[in-house]
PDB file of C-alpha atoms in Angstrom:
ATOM      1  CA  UNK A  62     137.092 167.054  89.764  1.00  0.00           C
ATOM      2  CA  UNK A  63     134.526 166.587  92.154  1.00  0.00           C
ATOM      3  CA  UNK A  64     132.489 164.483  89.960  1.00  0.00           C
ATOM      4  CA  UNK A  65     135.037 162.107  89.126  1.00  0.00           C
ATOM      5  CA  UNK A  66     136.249 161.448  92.725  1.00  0.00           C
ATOM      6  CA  UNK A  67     132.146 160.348  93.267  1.00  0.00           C
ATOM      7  CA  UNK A  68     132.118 158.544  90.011  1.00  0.00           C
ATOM      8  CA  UNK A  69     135.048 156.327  90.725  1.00  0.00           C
ATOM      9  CA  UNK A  70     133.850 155.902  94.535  1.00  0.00           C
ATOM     10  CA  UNK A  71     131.292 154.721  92.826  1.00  0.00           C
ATOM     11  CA  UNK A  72     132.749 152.112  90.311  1.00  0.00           C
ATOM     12  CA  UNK A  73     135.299 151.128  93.513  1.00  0.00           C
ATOM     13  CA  UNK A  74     132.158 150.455  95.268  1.00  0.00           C
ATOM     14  CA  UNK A  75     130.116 148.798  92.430  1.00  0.00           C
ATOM     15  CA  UNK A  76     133.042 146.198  91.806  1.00  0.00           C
ATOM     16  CA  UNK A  77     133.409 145.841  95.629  1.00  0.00           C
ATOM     17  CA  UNK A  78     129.475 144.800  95.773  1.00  0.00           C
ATOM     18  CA  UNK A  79     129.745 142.639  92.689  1.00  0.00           C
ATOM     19  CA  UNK A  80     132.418 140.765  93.969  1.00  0.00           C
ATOM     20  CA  UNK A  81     130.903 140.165  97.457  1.00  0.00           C
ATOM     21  CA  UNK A  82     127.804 139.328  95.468  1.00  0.00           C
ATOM     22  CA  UNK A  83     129.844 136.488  93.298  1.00  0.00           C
ATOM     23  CA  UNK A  84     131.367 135.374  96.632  1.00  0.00           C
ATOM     24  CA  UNK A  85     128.070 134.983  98.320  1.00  0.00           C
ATOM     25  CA  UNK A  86     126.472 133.597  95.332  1.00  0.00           C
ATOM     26  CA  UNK A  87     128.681 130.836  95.929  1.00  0.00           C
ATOM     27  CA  UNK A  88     127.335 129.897  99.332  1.00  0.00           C
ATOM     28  CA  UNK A  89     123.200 130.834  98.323  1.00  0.00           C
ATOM     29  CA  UNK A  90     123.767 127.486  96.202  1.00  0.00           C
ATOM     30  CA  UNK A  91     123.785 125.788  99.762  1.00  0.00           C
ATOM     31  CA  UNK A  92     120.226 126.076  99.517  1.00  0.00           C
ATOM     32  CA  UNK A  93     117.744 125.089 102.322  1.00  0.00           C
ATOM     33  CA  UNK A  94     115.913 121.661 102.670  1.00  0.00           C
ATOM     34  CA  UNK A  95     113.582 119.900 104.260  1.00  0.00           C
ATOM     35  CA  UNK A  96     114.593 118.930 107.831  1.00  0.00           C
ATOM     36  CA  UNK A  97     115.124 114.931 108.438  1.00  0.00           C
ATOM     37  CA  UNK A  98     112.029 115.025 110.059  1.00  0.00           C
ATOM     38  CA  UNK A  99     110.223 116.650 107.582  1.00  0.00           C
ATOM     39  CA  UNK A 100     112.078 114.122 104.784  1.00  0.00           C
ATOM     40  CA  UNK A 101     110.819 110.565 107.570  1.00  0.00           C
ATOM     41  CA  UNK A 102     107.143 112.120 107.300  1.00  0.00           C
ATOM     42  CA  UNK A 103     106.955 112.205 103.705  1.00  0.00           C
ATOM     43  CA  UNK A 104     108.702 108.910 103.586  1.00  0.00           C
ATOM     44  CA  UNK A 105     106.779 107.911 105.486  1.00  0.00           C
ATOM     45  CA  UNK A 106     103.620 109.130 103.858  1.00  0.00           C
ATOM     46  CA  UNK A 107     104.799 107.641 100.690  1.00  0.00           C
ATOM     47  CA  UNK A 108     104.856 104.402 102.126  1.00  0.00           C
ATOM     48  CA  UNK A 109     101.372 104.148 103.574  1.00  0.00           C
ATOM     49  CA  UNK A 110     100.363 105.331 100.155  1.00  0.00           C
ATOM     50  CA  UNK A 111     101.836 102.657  98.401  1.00  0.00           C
ATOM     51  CA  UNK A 112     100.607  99.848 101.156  1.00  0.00           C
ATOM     52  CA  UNK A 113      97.070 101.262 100.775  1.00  0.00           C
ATOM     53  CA  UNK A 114      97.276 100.004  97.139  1.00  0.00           C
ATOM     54  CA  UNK A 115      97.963  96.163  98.068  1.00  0.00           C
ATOM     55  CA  UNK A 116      95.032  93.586  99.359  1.00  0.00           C
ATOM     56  CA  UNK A 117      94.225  94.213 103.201  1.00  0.00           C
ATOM     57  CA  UNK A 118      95.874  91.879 105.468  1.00  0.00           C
ATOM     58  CA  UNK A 119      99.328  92.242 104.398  1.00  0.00           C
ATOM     59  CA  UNK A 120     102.041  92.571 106.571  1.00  0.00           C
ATOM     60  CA  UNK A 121     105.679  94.095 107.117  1.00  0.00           C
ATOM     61  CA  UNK A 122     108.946  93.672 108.559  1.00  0.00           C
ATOM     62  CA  UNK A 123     109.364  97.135 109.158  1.00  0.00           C
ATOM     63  CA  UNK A 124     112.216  98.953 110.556  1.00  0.00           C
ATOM     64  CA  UNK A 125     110.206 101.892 112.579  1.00  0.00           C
ATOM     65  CA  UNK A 126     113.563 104.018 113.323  1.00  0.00           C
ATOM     66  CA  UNK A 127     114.622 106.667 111.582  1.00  0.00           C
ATOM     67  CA  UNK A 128     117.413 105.878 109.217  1.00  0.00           C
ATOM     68  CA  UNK A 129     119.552 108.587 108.525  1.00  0.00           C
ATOM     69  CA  UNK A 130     122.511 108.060 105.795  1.00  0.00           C
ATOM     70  CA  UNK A 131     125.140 110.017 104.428  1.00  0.00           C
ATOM     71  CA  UNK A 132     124.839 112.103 101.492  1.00  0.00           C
ATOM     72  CA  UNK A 133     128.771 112.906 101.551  1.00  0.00           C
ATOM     73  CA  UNK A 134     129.530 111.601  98.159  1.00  0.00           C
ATOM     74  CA  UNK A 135     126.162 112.444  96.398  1.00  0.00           C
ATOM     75  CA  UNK A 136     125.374 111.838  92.718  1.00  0.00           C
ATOM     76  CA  UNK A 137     123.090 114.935  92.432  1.00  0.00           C
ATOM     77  CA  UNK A 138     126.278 116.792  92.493  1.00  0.00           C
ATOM     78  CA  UNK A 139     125.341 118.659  95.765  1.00  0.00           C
ATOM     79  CA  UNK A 140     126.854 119.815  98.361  1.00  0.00           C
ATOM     80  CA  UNK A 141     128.499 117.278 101.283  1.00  0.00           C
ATOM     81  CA  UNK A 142     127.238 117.154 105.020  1.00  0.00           C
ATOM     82  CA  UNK A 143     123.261 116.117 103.930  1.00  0.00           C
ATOM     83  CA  UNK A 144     121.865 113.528 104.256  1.00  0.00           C
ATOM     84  CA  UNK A 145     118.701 111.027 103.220  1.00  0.00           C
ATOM     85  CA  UNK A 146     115.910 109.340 105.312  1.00  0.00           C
ATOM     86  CA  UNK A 147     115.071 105.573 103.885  1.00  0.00           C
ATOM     87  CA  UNK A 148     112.383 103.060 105.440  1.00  0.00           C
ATOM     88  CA  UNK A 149     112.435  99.245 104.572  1.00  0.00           C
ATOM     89  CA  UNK A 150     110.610  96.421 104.867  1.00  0.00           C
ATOM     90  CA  UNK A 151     109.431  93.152 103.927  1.00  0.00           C
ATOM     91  CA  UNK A 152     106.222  92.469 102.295  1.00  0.00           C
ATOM     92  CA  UNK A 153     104.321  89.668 103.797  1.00  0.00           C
ATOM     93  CA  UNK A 154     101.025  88.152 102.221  1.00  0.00           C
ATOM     94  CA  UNK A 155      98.342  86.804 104.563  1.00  0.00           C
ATOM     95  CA  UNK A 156      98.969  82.993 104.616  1.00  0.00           C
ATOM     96  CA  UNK A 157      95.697  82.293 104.637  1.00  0.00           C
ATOM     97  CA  UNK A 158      95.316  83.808 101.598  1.00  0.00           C
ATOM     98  CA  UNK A 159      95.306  83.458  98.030  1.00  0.00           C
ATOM     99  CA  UNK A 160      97.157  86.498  97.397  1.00  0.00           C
ATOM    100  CA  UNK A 161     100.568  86.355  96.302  1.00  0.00           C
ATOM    101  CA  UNK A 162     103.138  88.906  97.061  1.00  0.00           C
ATOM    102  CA  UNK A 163     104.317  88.495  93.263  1.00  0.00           C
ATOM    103  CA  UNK A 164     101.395  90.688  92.917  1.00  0.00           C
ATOM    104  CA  UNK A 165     103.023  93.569  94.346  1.00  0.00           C
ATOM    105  CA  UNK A 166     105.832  94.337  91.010  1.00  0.00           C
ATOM    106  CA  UNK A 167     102.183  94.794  88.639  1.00  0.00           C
ATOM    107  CA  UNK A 168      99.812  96.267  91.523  1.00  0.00           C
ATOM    108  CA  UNK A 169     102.662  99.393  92.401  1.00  0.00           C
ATOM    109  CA  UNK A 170     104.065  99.546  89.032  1.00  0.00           C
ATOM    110  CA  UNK A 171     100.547 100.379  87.888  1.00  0.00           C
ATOM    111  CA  UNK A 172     100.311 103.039  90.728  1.00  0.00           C
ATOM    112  CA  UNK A 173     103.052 104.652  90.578  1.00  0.00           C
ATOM    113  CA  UNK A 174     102.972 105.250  86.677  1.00  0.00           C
ATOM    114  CA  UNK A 175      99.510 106.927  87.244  1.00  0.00           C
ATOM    115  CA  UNK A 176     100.658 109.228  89.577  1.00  0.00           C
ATOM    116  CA  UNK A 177     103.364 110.074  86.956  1.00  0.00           C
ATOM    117  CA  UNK A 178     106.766 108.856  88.599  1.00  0.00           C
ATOM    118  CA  UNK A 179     109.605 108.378  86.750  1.00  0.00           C
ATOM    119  CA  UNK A 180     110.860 105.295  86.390  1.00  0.00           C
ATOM    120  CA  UNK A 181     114.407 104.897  87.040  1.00  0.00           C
ATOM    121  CA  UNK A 182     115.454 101.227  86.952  1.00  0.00           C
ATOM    122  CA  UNK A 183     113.023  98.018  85.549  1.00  0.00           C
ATOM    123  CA  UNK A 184     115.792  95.423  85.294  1.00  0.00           C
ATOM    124  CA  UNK A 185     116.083  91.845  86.573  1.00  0.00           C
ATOM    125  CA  UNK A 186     120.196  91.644  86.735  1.00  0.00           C
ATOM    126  CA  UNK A 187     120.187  88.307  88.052  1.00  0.00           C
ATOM    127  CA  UNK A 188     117.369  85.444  87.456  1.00  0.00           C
ATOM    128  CA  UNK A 189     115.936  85.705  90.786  1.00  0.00           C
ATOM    129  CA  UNK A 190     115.904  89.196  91.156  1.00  0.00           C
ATOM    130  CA  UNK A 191     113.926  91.804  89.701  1.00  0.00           C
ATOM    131  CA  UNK A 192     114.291  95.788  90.812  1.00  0.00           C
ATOM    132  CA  UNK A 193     111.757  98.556  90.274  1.00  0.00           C
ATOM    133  CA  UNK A 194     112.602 101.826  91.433  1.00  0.00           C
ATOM    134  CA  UNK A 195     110.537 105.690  90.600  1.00  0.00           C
ATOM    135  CA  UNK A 196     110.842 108.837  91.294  1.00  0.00           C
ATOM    136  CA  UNK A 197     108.493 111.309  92.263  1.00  0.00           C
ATOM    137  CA  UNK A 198     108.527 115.018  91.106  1.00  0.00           C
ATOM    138  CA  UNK A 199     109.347 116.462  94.526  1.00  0.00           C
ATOM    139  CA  UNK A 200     113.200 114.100  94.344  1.00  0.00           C
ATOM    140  CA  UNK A 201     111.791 110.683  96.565  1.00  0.00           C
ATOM    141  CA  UNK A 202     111.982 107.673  95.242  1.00  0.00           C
ATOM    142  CA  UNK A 203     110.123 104.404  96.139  1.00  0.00           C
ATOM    143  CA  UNK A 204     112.270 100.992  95.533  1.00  0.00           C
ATOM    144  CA  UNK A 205     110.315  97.304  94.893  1.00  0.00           C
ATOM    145  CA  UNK A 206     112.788  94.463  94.793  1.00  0.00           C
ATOM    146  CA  UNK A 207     111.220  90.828  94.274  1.00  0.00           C
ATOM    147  CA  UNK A 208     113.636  87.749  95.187  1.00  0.00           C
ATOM    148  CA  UNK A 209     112.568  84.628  93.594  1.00  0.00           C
ATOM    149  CA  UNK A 210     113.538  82.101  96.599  1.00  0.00           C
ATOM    150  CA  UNK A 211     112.909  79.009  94.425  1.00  0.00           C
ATOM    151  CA  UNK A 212     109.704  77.868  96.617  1.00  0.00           C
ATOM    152  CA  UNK A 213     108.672  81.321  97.673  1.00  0.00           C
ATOM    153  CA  UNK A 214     109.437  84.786  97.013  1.00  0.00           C
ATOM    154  CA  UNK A 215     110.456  87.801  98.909  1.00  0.00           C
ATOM    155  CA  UNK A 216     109.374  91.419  98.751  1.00  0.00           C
ATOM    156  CA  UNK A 217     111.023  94.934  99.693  1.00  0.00           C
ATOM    157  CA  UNK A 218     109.576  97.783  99.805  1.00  0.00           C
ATOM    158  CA  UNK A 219     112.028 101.078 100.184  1.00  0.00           C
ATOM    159  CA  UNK A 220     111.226 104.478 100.440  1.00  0.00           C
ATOM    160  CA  UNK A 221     113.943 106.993 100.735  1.00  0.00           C
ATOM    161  CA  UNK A 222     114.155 111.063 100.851  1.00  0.00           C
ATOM    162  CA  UNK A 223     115.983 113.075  98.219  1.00  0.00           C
ATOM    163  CA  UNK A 224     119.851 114.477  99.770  1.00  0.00           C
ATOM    164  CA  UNK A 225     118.423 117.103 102.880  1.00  0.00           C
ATOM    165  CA  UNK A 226     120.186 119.191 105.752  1.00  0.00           C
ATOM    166  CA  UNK A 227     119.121 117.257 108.988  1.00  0.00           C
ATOM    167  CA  UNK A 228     118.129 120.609 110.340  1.00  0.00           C
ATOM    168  CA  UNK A 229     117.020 122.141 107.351  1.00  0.00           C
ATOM    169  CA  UNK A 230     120.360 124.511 106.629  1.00  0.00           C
ATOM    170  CA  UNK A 231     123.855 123.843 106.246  1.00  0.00           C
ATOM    171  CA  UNK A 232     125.795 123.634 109.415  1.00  0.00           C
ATOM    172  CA  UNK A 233     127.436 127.099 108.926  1.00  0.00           C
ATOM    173  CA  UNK A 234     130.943 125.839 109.887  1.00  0.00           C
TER     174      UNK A 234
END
């Protein structure tokens, strides 16, 4: 009698664990991230990387704050509350130089395919526009749009982190 009073302690307790095991399996999916800081230095690593590839003398437009968006509808199916960390600028060739900034599409293109990103969109959906965006491994993507302006052409380079908790974990409220 003994023995079966243990033994169904025992399944009481097994089921009890399972089920707290299920429940908290729910919230282990709110795995951690990268900080936002963390996400704006490999940005921002990204982005000197990719500058390093074009002629010296260029220049940028460059928003130098942190830009942190919302996450809240997310197409990676996560969780809501993250966020991402995107830098942008404008290209800007030397004008004392023969250089072109339509170089840019073919110089980065080349790059990035050698490094192995994924390409997510090559499409021009209007005449003047034509958008190049990859992916590397780690979830951050780089973004080249080129505006033909009808006498001169305009550049933007984008470099944005993958969906992160600003602090790394979920707020736990």
């Amino acid at each position: 009698m003994t023995h079966r009073r243990v033994g169904a302690a025992l399944v009481v307790a097994v089921v009890i664990m399972l089920t707290m095991a299920g429940c908290l399996g729910k919230d282990k999916a709110l795995q951690s991230t990268e900080t936002s800081a963390q996400a704006a230095q490999r940005v921002d690593m990204l982005w000197e990387e990719a500058l390093a590839q074009l002629p010296s003398g260029i220049t940028t437009e460059r928003n130098l704050s942190l830009r942190s968006l919302s996450c809240d509808a997310p197409t990676d199916g996560g969780p809501g509350g993250r966020i991402f960390v995107e830098r942008r600028a404008q290209i800007i060739a030397p004008a004392s130089s023969s250089w072109s900034v339509t170089e840019v599409l073919p110089i980065l293109s080349a790059f990035w395919q050698q490094k192995g990103y994924k390409v997510i969109t090559d499409d021009n959906p209007f005449a003047d526009l034509h958008r190049y965006h990859v992916q590397a491994i780690d979830g951050y993507r780089l973004f080249l749009q080129t505006h033909d302006r009808g006498g001169r052409y305009d550049v933007y380079l984008d470099a944005s982190s993958p969906c992160v908790w600003e602090f790394g974990t979920p707020d736990p409220q």
